[in-house]
PDB file of C-alpha atoms in Angstrom:
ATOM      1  CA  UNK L 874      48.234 -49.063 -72.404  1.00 37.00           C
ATOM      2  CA  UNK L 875      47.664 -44.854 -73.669  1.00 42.00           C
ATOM      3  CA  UNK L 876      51.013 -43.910 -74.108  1.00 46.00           C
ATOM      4  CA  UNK L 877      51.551 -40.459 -73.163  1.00 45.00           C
ATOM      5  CA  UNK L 878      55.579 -38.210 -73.239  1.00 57.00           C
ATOM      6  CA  UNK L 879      55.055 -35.582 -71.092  1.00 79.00           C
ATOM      7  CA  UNK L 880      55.801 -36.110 -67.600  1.00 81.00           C
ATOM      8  CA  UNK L 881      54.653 -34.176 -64.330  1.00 88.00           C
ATOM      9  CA  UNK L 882      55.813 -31.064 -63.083  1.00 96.00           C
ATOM     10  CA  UNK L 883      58.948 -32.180 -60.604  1.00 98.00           C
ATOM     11  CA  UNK L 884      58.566 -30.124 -57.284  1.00 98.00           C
ATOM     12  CA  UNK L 885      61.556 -29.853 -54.675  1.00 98.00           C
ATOM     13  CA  UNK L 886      60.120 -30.326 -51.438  1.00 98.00           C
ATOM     14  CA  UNK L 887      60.956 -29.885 -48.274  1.00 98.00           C
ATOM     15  CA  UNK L 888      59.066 -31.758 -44.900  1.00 98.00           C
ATOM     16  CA  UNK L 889      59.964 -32.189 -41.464  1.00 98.00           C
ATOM     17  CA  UNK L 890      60.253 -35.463 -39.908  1.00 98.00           C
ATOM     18  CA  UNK L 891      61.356 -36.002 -35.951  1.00 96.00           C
ATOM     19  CA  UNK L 892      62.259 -31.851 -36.574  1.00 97.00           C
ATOM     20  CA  UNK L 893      64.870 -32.641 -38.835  1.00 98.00           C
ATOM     21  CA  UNK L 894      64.239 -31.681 -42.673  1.00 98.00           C
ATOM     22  CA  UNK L 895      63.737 -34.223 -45.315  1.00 98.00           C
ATOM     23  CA  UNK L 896      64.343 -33.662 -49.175  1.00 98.00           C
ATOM     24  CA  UNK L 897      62.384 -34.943 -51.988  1.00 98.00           C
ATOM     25  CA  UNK L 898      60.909 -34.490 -55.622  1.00 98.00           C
ATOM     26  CA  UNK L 899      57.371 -34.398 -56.358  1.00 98.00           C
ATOM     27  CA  UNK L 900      56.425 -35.605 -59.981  1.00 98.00           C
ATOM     28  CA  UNK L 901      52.950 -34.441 -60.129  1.00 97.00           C
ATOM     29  CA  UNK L 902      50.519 -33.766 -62.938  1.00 95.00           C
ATOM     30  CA  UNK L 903      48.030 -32.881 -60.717  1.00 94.00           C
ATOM     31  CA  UNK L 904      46.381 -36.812 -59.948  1.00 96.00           C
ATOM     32  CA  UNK L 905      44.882 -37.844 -56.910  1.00 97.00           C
ATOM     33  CA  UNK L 906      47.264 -40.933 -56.592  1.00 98.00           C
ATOM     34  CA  UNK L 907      50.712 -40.968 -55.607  1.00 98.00           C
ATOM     35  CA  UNK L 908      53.534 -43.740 -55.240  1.00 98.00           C
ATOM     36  CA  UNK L 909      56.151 -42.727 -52.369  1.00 98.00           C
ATOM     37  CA  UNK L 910      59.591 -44.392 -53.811  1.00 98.00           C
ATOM     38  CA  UNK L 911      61.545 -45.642 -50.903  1.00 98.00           C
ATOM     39  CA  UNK L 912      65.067 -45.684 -51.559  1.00 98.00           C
ATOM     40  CA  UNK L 913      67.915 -48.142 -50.126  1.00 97.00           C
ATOM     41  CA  UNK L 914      70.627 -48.495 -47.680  1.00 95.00           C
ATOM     42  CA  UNK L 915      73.474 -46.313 -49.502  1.00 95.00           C
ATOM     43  CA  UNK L 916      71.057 -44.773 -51.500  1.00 97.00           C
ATOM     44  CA  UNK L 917      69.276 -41.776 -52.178  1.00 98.00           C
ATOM     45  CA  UNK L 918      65.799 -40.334 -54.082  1.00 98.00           C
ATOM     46  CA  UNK L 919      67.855 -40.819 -57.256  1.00 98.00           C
ATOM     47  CA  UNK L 920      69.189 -44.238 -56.730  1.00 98.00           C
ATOM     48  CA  UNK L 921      71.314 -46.501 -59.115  1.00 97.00           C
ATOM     49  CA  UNK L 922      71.609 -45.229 -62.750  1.00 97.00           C
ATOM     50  CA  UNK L 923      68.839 -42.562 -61.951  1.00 98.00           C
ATOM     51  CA  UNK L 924      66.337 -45.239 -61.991  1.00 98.00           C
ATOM     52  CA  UNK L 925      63.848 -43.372 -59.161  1.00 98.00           C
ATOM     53  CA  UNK L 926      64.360 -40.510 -61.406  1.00 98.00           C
ATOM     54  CA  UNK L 927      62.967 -42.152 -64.247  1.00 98.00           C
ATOM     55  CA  UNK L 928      60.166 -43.808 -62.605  1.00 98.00           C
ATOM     56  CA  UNK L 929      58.599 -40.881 -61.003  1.00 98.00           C
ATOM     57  CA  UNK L 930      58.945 -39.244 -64.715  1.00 98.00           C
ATOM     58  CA  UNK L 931      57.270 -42.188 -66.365  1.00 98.00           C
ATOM     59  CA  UNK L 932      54.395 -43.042 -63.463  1.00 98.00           C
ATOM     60  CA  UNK L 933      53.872 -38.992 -63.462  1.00 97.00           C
ATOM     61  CA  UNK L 934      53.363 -39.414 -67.260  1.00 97.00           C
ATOM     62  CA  UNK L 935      50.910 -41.995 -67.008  1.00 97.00           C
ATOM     63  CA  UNK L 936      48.804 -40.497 -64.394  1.00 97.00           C
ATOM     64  CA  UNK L 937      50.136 -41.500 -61.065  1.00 98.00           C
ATOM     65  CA  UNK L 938      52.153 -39.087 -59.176  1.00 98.00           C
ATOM     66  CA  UNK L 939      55.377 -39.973 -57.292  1.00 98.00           C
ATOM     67  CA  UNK L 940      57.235 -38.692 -54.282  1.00 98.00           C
ATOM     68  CA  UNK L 941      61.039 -39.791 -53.997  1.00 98.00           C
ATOM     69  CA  UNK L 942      62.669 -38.604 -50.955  1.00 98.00           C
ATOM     70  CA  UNK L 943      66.123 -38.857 -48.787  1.00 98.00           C
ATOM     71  CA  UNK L 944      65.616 -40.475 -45.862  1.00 98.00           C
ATOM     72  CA  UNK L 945      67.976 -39.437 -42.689  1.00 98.00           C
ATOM     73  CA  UNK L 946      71.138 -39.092 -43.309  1.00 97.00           C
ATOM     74  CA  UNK L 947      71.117 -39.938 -47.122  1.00 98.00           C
ATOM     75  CA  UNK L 948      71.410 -37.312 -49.886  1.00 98.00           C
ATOM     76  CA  UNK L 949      69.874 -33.989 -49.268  1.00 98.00           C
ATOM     77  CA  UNK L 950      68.404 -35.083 -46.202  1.00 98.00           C
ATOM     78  CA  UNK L 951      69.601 -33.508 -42.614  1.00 98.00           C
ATOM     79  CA  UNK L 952      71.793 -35.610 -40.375  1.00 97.00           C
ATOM     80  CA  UNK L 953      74.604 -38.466 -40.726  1.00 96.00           C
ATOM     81  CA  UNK L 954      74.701 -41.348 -42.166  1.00 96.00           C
ATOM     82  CA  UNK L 955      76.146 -42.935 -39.547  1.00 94.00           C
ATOM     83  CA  UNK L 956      73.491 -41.752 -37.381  1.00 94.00           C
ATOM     84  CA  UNK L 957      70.508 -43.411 -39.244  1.00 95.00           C
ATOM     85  CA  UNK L 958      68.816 -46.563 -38.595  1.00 96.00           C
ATOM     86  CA  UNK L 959      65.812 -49.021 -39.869  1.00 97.00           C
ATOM     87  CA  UNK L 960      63.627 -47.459 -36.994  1.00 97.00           C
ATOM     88  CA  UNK L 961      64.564 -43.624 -38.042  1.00 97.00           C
ATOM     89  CA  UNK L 962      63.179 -44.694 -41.638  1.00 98.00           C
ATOM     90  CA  UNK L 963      59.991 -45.810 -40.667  1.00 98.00           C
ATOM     91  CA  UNK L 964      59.233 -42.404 -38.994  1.00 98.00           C
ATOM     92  CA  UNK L 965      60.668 -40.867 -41.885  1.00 98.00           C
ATOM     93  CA  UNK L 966      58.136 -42.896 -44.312  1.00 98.00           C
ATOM     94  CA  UNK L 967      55.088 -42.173 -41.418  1.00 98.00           C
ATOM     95  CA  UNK L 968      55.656 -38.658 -41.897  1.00 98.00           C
ATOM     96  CA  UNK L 969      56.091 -38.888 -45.868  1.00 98.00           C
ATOM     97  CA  UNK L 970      52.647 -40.534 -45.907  1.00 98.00           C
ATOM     98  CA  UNK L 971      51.248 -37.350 -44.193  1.00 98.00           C
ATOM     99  CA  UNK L 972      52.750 -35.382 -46.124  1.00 98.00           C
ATOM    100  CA  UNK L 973      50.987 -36.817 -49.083  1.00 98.00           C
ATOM    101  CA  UNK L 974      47.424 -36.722 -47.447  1.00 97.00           C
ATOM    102  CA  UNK L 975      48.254 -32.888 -46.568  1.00 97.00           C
ATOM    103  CA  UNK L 976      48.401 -32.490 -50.286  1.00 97.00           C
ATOM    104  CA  UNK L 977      45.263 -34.139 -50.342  1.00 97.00           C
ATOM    105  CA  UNK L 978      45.719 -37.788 -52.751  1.00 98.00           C
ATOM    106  CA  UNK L 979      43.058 -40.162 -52.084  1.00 97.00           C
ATOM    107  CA  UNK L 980      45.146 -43.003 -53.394  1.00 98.00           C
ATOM    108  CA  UNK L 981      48.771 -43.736 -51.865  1.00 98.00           C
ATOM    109  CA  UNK L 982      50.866 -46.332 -52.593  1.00 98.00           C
ATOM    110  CA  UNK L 983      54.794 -47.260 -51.411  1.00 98.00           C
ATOM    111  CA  UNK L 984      57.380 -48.547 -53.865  1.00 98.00           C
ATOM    112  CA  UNK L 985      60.949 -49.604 -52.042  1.00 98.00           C
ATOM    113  CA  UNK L 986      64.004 -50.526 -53.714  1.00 98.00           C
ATOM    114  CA  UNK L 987      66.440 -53.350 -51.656  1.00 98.00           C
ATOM    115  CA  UNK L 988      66.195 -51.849 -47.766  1.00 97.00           C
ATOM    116  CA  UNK L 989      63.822 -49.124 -48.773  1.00 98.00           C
ATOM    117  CA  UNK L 990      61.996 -52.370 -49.299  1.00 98.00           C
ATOM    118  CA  UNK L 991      62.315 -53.475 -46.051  1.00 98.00           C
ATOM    119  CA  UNK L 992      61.355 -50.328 -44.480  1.00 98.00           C
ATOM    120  CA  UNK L 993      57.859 -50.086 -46.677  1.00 98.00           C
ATOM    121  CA  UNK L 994      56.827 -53.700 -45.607  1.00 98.00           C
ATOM    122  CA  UNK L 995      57.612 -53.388 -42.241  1.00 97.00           C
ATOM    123  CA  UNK L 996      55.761 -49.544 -42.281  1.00 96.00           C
ATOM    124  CA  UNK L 997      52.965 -50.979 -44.405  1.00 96.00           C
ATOM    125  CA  UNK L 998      50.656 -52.563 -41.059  1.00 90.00           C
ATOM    126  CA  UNK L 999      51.157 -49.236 -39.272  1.00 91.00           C
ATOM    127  CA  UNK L1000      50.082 -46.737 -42.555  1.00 93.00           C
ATOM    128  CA  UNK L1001      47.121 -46.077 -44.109  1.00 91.00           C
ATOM    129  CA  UNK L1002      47.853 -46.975 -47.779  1.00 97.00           C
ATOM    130  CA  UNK L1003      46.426 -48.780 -50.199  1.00 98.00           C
ATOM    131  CA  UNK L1004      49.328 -50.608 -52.317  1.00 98.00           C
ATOM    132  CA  UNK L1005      52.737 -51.879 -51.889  1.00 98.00           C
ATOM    133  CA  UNK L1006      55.097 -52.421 -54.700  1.00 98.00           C
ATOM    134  CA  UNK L1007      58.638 -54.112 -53.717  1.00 98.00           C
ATOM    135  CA  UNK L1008      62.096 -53.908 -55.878  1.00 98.00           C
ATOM    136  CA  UNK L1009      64.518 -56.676 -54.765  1.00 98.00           C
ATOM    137  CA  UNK L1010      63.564 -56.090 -50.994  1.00 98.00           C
ATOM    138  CA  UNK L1011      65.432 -57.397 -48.366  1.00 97.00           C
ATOM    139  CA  UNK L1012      64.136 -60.641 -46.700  1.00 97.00           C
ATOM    140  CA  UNK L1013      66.134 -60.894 -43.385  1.00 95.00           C
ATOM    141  CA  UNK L1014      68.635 -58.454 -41.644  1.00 91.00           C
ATOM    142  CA  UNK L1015      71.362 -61.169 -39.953  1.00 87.00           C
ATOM    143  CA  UNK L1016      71.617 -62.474 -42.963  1.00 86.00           C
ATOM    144  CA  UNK L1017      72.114 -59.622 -45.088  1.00 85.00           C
ATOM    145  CA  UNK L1018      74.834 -58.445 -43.184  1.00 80.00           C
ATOM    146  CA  UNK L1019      76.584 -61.755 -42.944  1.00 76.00           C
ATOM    147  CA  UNK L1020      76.686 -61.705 -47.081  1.00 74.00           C
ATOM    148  CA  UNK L1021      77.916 -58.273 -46.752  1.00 72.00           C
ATOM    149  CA  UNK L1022      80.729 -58.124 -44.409  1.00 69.00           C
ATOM    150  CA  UNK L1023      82.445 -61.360 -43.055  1.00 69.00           C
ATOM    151  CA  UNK L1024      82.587 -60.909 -39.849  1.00 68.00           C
ATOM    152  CA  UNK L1025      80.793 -58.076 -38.956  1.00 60.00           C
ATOM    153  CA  UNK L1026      79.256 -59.289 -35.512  1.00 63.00           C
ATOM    154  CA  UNK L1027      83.099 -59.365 -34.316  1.00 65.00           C
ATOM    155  CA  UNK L1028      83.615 -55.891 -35.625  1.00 64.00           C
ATOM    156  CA  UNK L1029      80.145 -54.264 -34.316  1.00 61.00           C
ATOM    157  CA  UNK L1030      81.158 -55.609 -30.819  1.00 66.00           C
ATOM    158  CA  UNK L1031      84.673 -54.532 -30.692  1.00 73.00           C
ATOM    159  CA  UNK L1032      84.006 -51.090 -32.133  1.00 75.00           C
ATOM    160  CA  UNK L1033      81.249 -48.207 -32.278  1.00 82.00           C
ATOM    161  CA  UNK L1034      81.988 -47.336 -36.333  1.00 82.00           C
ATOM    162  CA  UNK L1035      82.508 -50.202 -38.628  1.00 81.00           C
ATOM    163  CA  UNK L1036      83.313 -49.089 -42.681  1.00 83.00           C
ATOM    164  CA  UNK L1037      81.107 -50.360 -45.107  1.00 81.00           C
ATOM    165  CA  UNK L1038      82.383 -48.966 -48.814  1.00 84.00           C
ATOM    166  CA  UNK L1039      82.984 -45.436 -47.646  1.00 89.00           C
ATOM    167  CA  UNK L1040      80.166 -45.268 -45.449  1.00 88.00           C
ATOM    168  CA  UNK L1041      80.324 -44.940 -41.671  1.00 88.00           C
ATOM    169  CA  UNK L1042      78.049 -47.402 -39.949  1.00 88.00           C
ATOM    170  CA  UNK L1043      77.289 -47.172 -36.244  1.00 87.00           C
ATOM    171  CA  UNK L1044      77.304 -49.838 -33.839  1.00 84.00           C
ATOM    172  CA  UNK L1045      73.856 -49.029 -33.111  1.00 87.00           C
ATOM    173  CA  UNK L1046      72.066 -49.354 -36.544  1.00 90.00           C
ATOM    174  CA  UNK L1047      73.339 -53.041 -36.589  1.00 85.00           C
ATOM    175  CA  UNK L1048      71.576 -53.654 -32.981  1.00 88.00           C
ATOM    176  CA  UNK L1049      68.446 -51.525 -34.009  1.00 94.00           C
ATOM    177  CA  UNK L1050      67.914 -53.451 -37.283  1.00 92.00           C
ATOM    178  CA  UNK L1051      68.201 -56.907 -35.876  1.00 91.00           C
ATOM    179  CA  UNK L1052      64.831 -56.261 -33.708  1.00 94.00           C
ATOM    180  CA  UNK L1053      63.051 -56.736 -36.800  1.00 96.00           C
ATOM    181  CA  UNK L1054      61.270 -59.476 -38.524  1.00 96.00           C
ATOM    182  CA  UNK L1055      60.926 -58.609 -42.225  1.00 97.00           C
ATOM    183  CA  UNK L1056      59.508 -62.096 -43.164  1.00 96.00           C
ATOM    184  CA  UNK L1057      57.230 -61.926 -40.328  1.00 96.00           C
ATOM    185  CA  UNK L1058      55.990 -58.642 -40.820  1.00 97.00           C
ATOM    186  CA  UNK L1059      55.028 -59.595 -44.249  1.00 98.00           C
ATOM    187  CA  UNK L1060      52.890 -62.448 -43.436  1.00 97.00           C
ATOM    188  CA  UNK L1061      50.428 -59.912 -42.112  1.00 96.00           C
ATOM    189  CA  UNK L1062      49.767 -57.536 -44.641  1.00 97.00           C
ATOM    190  CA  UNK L1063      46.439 -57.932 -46.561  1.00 97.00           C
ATOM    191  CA  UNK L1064      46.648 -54.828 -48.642  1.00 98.00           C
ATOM    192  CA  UNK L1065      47.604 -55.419 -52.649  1.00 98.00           C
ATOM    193  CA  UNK L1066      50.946 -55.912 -52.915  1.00 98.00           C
ATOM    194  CA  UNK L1067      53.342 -56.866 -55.965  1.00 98.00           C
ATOM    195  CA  UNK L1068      56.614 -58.550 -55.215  1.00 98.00           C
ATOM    196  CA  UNK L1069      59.481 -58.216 -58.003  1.00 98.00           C
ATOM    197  CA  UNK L1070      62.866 -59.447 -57.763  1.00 98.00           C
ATOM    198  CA  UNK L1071      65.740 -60.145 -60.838  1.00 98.00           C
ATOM    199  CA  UNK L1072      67.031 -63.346 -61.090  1.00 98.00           C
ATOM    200  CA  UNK L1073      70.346 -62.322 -61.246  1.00 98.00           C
ATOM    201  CA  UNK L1074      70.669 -60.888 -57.655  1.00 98.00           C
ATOM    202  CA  UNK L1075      72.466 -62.805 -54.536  1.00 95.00           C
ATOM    203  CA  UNK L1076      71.609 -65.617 -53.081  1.00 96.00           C
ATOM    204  CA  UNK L1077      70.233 -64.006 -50.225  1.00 95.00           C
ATOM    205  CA  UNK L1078      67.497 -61.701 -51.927  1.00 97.00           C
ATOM    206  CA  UNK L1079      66.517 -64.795 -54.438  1.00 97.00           C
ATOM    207  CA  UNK L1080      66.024 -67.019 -51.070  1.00 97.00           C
ATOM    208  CA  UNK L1081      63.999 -64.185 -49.943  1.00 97.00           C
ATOM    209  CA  UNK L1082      61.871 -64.176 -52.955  1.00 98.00           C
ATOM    210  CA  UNK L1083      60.573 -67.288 -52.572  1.00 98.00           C
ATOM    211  CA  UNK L1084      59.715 -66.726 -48.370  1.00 97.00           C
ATOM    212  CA  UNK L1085      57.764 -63.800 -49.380  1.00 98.00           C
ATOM    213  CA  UNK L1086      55.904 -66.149 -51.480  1.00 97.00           C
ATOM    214  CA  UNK L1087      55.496 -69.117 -49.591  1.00 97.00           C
ATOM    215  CA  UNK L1088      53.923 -66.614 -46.677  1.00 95.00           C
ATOM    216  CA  UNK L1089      51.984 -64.140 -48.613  1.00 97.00           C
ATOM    217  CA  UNK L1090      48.449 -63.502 -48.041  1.00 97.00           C
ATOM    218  CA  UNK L1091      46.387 -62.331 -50.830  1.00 97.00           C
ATOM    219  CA  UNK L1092      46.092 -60.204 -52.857  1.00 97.00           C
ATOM    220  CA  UNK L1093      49.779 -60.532 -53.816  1.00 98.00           C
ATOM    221  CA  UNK L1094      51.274 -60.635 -57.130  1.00 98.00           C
ATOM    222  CA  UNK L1095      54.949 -61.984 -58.047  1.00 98.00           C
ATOM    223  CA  UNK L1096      57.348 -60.823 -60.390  1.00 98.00           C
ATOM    224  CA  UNK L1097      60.622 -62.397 -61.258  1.00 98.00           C
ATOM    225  CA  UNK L1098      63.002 -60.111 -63.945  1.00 98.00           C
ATOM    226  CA  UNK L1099      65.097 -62.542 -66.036  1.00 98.00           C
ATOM    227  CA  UNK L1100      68.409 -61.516 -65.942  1.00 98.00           C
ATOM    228  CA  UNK L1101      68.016 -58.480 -63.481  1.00 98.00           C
ATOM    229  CA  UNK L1102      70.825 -57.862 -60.834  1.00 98.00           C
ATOM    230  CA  UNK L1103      70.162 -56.335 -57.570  1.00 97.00           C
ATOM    231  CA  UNK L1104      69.142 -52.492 -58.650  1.00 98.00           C
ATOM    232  CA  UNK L1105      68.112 -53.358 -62.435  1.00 98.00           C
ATOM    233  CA  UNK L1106      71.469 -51.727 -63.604  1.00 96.00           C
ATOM    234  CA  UNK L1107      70.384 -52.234 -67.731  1.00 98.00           C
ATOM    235  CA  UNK L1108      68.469 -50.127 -69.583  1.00 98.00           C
ATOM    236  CA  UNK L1109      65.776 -52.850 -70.694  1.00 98.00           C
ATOM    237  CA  UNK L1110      66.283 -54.160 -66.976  1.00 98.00           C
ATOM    238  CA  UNK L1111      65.118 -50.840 -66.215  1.00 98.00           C
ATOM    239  CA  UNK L1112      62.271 -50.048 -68.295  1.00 98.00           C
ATOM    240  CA  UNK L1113      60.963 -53.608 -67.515  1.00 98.00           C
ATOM    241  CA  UNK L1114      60.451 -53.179 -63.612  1.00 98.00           C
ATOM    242  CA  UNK L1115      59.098 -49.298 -64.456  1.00 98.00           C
ATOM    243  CA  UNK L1116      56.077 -50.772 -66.467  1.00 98.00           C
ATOM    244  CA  UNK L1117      55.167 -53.713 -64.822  1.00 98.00           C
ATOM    245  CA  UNK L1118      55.084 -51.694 -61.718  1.00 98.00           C
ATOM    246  CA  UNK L1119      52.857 -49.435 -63.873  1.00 98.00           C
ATOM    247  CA  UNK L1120      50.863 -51.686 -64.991  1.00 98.00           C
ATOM    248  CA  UNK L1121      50.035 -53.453 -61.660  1.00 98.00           C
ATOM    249  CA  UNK L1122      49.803 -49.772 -60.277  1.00 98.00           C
ATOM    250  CA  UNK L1123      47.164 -48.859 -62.768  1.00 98.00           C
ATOM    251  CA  UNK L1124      44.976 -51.709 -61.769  1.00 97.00           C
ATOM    252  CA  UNK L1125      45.086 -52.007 -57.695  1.00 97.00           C
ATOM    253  CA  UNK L1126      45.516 -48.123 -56.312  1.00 95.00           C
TER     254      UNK L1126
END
C-alpha cells in the first residue's frame, strides 16, 4: 500500500436530522468516497481512546474521506440521552447519507462500532450505499441487555428511567430496540460487507460473530482480531482494525 502522512482537512459540520441538529467532523481531502463512522451506545464521533478520530485521519490520508458524527442525544448532538433510541439512529444515519450525496461523493460506505454496528446493518437495506464495514457489532438486542444488566426486564417494567453507568435510559428505548432483528436483517444484505470482531470481547458479541457468518450472503468478508477486546482499546489493536478496514475499503467502494 502508498503510504502517505498528511491527512484531510477536518470540517465541523453541522446537519439537521428530524429538525434537531446533528454534529460531526468531516476528514476530507477532497475524494469522491466517503466512510460514515457510526458510533456506539455510550459513545460519541470520537469514541474509545479517540479511535474514530484516528480513523477518519488515516482513511482521509489514504484517499477515502470520512464523516463521524453524534447521533441524538450523544456528544455534541441536540437532545437527551435518555430520549434516544435504535429507531431515532437510523433516521439520524438516513439523513447522514444525504448529507454526503449533497456534497456530491459517488462512493459511500458505513463503518459502525458495537451498536453503531447494529444501526448500519439494520439501515444498510433501506440506503443507497455501496459498502458496509462492522467493528464488534451487536448480534441480538435481548441478549445484550441481559449481559449488561441482570435483571433489567424487572427494572424497565417497574420504572420509566433505569441507570446504566451514569447514563439515563428510558423505558422506551428498551421496548423500541427489541422490535428489531439484527441477525435477520443481515441475512438480506447483498452489498460488500466486511465483518471484524476481537477475540477477546464477551461472549455475546463472539456468539454473534459466528451468526453473522453462518447467514451471510456474499460478498462478505470476515475478520477476527487476536487479542482485541470490545472497542480495540491497544494501540496495535487499534492500528490493526484501521488498516484492514483500509485495505478492504480500498478494494470494494
Amino acid at each position: 500500500m502508498k503510504k502517505t502522512t498528511t491527512p484531510g482537512e477536518e470540517i465541523p459540520v453541522a446537519f439537521s436530522s428530524q429538525g434537531q441538529q446533528l454534529v460531526g467532523i468531516w476528514h476530507t481531502s477532497r475524494s469522491k468516497k466517503i466512510v460514515l463512522l457510526c458510533h456506539g451506545f455510550t459513545g460519541s464521533k470520537v469514541e474509545s481512546k479517540r479511535i474514530f478520530v484516528e480513523t477518519g485521519r488515516i482513511f482521509s490520508a489514504e484517499g477515502i474521506d470520512a464523516f463521524r458524527f453524534d447521533f441524538f442525544g450523544s456528544g455534541d448532538s441536540a437532545g437527551e440521552f435518555a430520549d434516544s433510541s435504535i429507531s431515532t439512529n437510523l433516521v439520524n444515519l438516513q439523513d447522514a447519507v444525504v448529507w454526503a450525496r449533497q456534497q456530491g461523493y459517488e462512493k459511500i460506505a458505513v463503518l459502525g462500532l458495537s451498536m453503531g454496528g447494529a444501526t448500519a446493518i439494520l439501515s444498510a437495506a433501506d440506503l443507497t450505499i455501496d459498502a458496509l464495514v462492522t467493528w464488534s457489532a451487536v448480534p441480538d438486542m435481548r441478549r445484550l441487555f441481559s449481559s449488561l444488566m441482570p435483571n433489567w426486564q424487572d427494572k424497565a417494567h417497574t420504572t420509566d428511567m433505569v441507570e446504566y453507568e451514569g447514563w439515563l435510559i428510558h423505558r422506551g428505548f428498551w421496548e423500541d430496540a427489541l422490535r428489531y432483528d439484527i441477525q435477520q436483517a443481515f441475512t438480506r444484505l447483498t452489498l460488500p460487507k466486511l465483518v471484524i470482531q476481537g477475540t477477546a470481547d464477551s461472549e455475546v458479541f463472539i456468539d454473534g460473530f459466528h451468526s453473522f457468518r453462518d447467514r451471510a450472503l456474499p460478498p462478505c468478508d470476515f475478520m477476527e482480531i487476536p487479542g482485541a477486546g470490545h472497542t480495540y482499546q491497544t494501540p496495535g489493536h487499534r492500528r490493526q482494525v484501521i488498516r484492514q478496514s483500509l485495505i478492504w475499503l480500498k478494494r470494494h467502494l
